[in-house]
Short mmCIF file of N, CA and C in Angstrom, two decimals:
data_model
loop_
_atom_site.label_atom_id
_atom_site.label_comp_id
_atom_site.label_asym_id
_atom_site.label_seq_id
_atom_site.Cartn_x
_atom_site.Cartn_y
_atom_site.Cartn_z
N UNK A 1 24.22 -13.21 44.79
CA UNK A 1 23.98 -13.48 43.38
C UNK A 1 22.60 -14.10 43.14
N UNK A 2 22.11 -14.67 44.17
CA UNK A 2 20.72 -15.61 43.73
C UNK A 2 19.79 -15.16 43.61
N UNK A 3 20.03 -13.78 44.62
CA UNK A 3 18.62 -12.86 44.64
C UNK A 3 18.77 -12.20 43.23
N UNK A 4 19.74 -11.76 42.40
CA UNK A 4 19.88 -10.74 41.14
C UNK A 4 19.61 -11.81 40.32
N UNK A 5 19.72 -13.22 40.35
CA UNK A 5 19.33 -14.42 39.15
C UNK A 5 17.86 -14.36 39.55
N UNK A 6 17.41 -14.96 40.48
CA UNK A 6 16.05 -14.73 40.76
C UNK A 6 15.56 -13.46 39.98
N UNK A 7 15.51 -11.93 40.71
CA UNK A 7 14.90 -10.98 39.83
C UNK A 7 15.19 -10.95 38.85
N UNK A 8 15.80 -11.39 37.52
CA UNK A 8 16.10 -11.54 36.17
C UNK A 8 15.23 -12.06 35.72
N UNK A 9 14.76 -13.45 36.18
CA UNK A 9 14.21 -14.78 35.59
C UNK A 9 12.27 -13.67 35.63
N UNK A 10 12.34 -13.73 37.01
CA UNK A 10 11.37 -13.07 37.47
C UNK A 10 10.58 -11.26 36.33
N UNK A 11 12.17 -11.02 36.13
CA UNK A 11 11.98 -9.39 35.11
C UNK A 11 11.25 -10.19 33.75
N UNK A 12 11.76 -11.28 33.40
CA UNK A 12 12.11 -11.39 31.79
C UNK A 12 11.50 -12.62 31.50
N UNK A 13 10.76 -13.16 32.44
CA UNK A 13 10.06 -14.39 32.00
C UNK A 13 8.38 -14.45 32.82
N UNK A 14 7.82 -14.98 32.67
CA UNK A 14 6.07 -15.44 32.72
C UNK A 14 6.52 -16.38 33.90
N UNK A 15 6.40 -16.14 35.17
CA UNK A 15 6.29 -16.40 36.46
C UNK A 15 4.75 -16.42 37.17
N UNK A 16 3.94 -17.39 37.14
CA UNK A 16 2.79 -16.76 37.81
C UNK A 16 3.07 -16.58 38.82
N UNK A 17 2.25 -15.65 39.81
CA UNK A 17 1.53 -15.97 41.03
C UNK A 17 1.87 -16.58 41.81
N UNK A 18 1.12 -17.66 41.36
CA UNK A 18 0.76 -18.76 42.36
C UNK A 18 2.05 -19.95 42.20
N UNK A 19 3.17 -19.81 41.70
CA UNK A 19 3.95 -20.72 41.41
C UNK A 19 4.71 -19.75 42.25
N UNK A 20 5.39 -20.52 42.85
CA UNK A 20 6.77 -19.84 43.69
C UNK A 20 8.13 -20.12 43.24
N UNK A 21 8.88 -19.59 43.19
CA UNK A 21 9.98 -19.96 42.16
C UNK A 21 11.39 -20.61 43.35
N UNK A 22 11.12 -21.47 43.73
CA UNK A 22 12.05 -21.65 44.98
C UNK A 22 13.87 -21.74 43.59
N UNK A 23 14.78 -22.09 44.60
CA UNK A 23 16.27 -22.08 43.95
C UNK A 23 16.42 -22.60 43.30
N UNK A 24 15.41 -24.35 43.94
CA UNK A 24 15.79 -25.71 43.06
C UNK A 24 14.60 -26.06 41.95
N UNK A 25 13.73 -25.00 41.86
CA UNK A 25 12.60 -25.14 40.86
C UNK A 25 13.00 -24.96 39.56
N UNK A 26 12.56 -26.30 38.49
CA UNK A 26 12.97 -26.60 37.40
C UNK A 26 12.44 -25.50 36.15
N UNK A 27 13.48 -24.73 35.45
CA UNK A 27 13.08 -23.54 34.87
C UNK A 27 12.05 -24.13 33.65
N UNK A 28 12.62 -25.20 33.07
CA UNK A 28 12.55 -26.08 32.09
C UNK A 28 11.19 -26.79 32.26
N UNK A 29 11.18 -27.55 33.06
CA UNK A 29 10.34 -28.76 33.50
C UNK A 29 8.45 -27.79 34.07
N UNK A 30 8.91 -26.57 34.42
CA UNK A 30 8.26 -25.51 35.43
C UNK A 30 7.60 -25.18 33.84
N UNK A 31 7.72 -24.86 32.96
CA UNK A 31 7.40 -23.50 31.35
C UNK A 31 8.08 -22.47 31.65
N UNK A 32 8.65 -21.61 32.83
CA UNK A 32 8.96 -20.59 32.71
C UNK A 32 9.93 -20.19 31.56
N UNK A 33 11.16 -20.77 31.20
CA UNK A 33 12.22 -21.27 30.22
C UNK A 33 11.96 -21.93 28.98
N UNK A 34 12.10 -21.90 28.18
CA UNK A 34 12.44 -22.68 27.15
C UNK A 34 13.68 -22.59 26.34
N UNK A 35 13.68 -23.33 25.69
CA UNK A 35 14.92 -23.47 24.69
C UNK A 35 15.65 -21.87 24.48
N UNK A 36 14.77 -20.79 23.78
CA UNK A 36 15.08 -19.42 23.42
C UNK A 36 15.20 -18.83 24.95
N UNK A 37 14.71 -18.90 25.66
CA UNK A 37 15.00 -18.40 27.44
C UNK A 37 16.38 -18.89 28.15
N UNK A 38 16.58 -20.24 27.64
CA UNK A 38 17.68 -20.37 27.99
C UNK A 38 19.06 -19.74 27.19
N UNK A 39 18.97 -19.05 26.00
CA UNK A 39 19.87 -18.61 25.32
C UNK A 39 19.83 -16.41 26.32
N UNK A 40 18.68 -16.68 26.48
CA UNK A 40 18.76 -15.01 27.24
C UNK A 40 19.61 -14.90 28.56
N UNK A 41 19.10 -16.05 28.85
CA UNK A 41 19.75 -16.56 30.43
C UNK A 41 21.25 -16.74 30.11
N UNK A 42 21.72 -17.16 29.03
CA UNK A 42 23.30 -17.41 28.97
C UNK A 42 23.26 -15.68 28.75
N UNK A 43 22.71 -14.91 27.67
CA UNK A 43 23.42 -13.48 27.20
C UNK A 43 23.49 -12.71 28.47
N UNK A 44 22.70 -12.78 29.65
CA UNK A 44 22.35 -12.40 31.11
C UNK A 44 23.94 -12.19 31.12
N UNK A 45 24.21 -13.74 31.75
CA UNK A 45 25.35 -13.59 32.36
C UNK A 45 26.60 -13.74 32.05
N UNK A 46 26.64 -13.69 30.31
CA UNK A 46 27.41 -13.07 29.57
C UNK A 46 27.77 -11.48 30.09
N UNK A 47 26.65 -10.58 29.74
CA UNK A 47 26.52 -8.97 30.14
C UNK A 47 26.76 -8.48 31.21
N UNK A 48 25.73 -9.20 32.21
CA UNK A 48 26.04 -8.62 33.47
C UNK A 48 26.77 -9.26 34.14
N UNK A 49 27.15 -10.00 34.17
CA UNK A 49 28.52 -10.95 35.14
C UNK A 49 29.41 -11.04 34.76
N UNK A 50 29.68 -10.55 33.10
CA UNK A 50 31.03 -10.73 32.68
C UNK A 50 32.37 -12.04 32.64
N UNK A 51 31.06 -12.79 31.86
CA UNK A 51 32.01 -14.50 32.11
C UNK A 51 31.52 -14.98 30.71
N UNK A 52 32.26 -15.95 29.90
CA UNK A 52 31.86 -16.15 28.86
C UNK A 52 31.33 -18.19 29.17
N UNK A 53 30.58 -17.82 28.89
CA UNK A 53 29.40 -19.37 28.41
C UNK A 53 29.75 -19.92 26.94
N UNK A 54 30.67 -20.84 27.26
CA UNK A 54 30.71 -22.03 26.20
C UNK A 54 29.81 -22.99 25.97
N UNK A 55 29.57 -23.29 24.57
CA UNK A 55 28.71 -23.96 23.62
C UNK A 55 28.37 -25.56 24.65
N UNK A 56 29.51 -26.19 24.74
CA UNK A 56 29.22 -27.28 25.96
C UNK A 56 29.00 -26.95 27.38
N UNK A 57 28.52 -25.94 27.24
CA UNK A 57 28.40 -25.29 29.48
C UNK A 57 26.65 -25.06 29.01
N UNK A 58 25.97 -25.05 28.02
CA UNK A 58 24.62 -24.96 28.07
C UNK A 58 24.15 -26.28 28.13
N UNK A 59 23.89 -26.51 29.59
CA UNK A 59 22.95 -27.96 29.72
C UNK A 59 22.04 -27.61 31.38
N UNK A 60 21.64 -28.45 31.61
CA UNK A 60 20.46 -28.38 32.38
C UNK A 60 21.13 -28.21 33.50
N UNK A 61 22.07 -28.70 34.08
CA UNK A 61 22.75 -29.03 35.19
C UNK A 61 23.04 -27.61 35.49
N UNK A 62 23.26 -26.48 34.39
CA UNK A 62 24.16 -25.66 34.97
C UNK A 62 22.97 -24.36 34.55
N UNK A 63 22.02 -24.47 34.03
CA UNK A 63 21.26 -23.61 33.85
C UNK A 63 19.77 -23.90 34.34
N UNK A 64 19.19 -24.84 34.40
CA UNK A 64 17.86 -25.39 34.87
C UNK A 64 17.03 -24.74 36.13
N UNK A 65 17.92 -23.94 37.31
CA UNK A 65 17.26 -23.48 38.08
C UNK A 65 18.26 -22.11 38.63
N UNK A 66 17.60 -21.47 39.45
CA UNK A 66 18.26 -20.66 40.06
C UNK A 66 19.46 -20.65 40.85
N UNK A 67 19.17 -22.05 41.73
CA UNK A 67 20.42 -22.43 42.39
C UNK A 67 21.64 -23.14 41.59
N UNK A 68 21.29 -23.67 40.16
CA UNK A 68 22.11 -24.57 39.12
C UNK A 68 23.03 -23.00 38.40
N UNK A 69 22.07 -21.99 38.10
CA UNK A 69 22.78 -21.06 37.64
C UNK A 69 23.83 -20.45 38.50
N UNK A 70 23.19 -20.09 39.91
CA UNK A 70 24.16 -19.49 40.95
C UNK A 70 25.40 -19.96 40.96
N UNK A 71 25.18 -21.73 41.27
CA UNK A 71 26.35 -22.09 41.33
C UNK A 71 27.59 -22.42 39.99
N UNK A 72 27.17 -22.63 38.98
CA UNK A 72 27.37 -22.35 37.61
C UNK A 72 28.30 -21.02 37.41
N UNK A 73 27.76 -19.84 37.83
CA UNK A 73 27.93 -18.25 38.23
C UNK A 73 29.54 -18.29 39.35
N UNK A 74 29.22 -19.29 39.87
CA UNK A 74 30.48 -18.96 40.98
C UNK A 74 31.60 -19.89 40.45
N UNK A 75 31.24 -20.86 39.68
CA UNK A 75 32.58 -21.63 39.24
C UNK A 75 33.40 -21.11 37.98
N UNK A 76 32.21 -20.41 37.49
CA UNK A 76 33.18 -19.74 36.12
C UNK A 76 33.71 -18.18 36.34
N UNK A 77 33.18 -17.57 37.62
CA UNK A 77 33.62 -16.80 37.89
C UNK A 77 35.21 -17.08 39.03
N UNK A 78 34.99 -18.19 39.71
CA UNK A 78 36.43 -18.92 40.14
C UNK A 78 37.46 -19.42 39.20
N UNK A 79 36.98 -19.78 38.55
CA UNK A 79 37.67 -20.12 37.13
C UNK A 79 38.57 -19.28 36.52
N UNK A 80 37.52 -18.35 35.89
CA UNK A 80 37.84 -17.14 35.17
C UNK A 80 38.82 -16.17 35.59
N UNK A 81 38.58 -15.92 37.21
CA UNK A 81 39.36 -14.96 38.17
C UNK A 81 40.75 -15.67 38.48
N UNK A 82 40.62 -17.06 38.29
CA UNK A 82 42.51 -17.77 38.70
C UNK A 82 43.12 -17.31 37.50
N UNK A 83 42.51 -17.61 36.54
CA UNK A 83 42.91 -17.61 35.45
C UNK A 83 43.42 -16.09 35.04
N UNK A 84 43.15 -14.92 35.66
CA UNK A 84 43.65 -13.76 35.43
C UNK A 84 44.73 -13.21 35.88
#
C-alpha cells in the first residue's frame, strides 16, 4: 500500500526533486499538502481503497505522511472488513 500512497501524493501534488519524500515526511509541515490536498487525499482513499473517511478521522495523525496514511489505510480497512 505505501508504494501506491507514495505514487499518488507523488501523481497529484508538487514534489520537488531535491526533497525526498521519505514515509515519515510531514505532508503538511513539507508544502506538498495543504488544507484542499488533504481533502483529495481523503477522496483517494475513499475511491480507490474503498473505505469511508469520517469528518473526525481528518487530522494529522492519520493523514500527515505516507506512513500516517498507510497505517490509517490498514485500520479502517481492519475495521471495515470485521465489520462485514
Amino acid at each position: 500500500m505505501r508504494a501506491a500512497i507514495e505514487t499518488f501524493i507523488r501523481q497529484n501534488f508538487y514534489v520537488p526533486d531535491d526533497v525526498a519524500l521519505a514515509a515519515d515526511t510531514s505532508l503538511l509541515d513539507s508544502g506538498i499538502v495543504d488544507s484542499t490536498g488533504v481533502l483529495e487525499i481523503v477522496a483517494y482513499l475513499e475511491t480507490e481503497h474503498g473505505i469511508t473517511v469520517d469528518d473526525m478521522e481528518i487530522l494529522p495523525e492519520n493523514l500527515d505522511s505516507v506512513a500516517a496514511i498507510d497505517a490509517f489505510l490498514a485500520r479502517k480497512r481492519g475495521r471495515e472488513g470485521s465489520a462485514a
